[in-house]
mmCIF file of C-alpha atoms in Angstrom:
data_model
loop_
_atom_site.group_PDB
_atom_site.id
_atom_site.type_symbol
_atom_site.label_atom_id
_atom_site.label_comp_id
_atom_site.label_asym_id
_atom_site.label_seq_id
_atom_site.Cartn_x
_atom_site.Cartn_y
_atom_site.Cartn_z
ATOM 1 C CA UNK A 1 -64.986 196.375 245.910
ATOM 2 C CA UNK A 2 -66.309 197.348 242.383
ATOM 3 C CA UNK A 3 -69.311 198.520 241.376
ATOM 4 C CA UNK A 4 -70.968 194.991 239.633
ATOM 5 C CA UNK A 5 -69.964 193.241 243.544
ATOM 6 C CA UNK A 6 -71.914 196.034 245.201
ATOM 7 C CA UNK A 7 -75.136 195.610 242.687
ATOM 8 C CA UNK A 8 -74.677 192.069 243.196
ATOM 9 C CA UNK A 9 -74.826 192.133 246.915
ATOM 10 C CA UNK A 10 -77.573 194.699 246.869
ATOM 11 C CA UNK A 11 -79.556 192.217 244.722
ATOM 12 C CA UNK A 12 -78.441 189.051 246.829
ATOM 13 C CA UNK A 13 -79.841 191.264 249.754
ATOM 14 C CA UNK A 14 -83.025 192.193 247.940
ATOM 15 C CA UNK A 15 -83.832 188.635 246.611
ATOM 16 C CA UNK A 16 -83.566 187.489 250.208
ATOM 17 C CA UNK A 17 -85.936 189.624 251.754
ATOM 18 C CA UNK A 18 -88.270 189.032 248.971
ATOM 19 C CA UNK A 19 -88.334 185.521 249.061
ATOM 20 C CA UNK A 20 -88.852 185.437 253.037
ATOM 21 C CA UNK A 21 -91.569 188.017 252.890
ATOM 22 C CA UNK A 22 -93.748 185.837 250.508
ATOM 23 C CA UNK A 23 -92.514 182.643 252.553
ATOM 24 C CA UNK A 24 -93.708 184.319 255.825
ATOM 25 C CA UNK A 25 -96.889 185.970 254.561
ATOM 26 C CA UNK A 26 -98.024 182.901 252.528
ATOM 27 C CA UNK A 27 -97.483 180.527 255.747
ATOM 28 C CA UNK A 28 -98.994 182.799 258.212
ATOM 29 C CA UNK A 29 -102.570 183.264 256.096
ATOM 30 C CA UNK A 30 -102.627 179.696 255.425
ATOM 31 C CA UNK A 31 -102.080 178.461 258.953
ATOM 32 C CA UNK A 32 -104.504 181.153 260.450
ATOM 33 C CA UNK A 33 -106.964 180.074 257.550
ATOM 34 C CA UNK A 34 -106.650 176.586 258.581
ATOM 35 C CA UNK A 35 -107.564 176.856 262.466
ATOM 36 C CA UNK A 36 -110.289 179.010 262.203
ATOM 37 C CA UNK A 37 -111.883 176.290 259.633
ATOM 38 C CA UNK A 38 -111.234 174.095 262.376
ATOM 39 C CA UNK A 39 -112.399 176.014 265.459
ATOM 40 C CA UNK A 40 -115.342 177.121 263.235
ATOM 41 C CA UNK A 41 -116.566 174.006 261.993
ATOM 42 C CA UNK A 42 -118.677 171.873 264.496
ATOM 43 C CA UNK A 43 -117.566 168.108 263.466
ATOM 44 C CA UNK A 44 -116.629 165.170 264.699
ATOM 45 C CA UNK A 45 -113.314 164.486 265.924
ATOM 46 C CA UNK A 46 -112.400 161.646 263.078
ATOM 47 C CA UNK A 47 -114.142 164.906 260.293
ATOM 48 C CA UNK A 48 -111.414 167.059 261.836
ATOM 49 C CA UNK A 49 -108.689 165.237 261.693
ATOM 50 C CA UNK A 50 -109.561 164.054 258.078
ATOM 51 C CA UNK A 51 -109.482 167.696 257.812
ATOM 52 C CA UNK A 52 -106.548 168.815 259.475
ATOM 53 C CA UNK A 53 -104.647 165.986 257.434
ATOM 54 C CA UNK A 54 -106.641 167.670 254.007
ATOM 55 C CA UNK A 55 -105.535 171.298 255.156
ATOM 56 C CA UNK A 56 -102.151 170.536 255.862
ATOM 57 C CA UNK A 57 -101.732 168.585 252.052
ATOM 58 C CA UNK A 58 -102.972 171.640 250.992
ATOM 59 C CA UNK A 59 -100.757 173.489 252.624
ATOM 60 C CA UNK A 60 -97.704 171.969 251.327
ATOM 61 C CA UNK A 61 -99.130 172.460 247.800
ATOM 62 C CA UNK A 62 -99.419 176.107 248.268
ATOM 63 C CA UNK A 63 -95.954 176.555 249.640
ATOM 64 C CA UNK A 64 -94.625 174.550 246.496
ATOM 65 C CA UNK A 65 -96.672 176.572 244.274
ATOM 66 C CA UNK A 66 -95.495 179.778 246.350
ATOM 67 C CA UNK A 67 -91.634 178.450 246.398
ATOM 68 C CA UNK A 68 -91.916 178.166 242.546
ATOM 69 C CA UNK A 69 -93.618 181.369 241.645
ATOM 70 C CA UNK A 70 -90.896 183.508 244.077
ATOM 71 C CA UNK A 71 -88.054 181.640 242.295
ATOM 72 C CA UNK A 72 -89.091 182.073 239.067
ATOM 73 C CA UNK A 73 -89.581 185.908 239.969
ATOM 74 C CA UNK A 74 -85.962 185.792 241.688
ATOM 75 C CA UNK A 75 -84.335 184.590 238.601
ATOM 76 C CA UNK A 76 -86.316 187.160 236.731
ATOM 77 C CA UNK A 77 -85.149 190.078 238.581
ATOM 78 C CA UNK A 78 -81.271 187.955 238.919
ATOM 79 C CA UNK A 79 -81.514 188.170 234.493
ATOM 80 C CA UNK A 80 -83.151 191.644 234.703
ATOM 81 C CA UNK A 81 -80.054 193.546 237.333
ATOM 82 C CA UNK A 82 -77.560 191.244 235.297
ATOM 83 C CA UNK A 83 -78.531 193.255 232.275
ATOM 84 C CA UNK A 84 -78.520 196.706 233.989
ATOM 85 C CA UNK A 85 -75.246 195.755 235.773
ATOM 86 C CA UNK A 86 -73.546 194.931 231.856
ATOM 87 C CA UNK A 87 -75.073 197.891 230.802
ATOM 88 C CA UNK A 88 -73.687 199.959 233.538
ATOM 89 C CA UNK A 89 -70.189 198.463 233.379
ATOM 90 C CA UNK A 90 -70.118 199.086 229.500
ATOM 91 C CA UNK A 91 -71.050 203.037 229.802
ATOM 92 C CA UNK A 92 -68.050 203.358 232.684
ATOM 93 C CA UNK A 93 -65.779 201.604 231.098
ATOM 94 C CA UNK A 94 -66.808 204.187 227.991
ATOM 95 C CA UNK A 95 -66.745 206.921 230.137
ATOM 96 C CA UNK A 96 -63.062 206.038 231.320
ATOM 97 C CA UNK A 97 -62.040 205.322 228.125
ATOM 98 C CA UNK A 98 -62.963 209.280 226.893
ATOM 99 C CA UNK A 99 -61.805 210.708 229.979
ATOM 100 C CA UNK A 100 -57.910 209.089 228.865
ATOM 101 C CA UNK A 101 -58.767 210.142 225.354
ATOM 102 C CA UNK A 102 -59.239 213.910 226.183
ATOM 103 C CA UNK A 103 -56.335 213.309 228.778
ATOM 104 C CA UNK A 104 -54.002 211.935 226.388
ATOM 105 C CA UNK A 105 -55.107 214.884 223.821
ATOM 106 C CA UNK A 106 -54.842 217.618 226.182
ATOM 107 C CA UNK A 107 -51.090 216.262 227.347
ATOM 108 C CA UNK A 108 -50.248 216.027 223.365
ATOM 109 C CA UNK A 109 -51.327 219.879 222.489
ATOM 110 C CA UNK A 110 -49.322 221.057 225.238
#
């Protein structure tokens, strides 16, 4: 296994528990928000379920709004570890490149 697939599952890993975090966070304070406005407000029963039906459009909204914002921070961090993962390859291969430079001079002086 090589050093880019291990940053690459570390990230996949990462990304995951990000995105269910924000999913699980975001759905919890919504849903708790919406039944105590419900249990709270003294209405009628056709006012509450005109409400209920207005809460849960909201709802969906928010998760789509949610859904889009943790993307859009997914892919930035996907861009941002693709860089540092280049990067890294680049200086090893360097590195391993110098270390058969030396080698090869050091087996030439002898």
């Amino acid at each position: 296994m090589s050093i880019l697939d291990l940053l690459q599952k570390g990230k996949r890993k990462r990304e995951k528990q990000v995105r269910r975090k924000v999913a699980i966070g975001a759905t919890l304070g919504m849903t708790i928000g919406a039944v105590a406005g419900v249990l709270l407000a003294p209405k009628a029963g056709k006012d509450t379920r005109t409400d209920l039906a207005k809460n849960a459009q909201d709802l969906t909204e928010t998760i789509k709004e949610i859904s889009v914002k943790t993307q859009d921070l997914v892919d930035e961090a996907k861009e941002r570890l693709s860089e540092k993962s280049h990067e890294i390859m680049s200086d090893v291969k360097e590195k391993i490149s110098d270390i058969k430079k030396e080698k090869n001079e050091d087996s030439a002086t002898k």
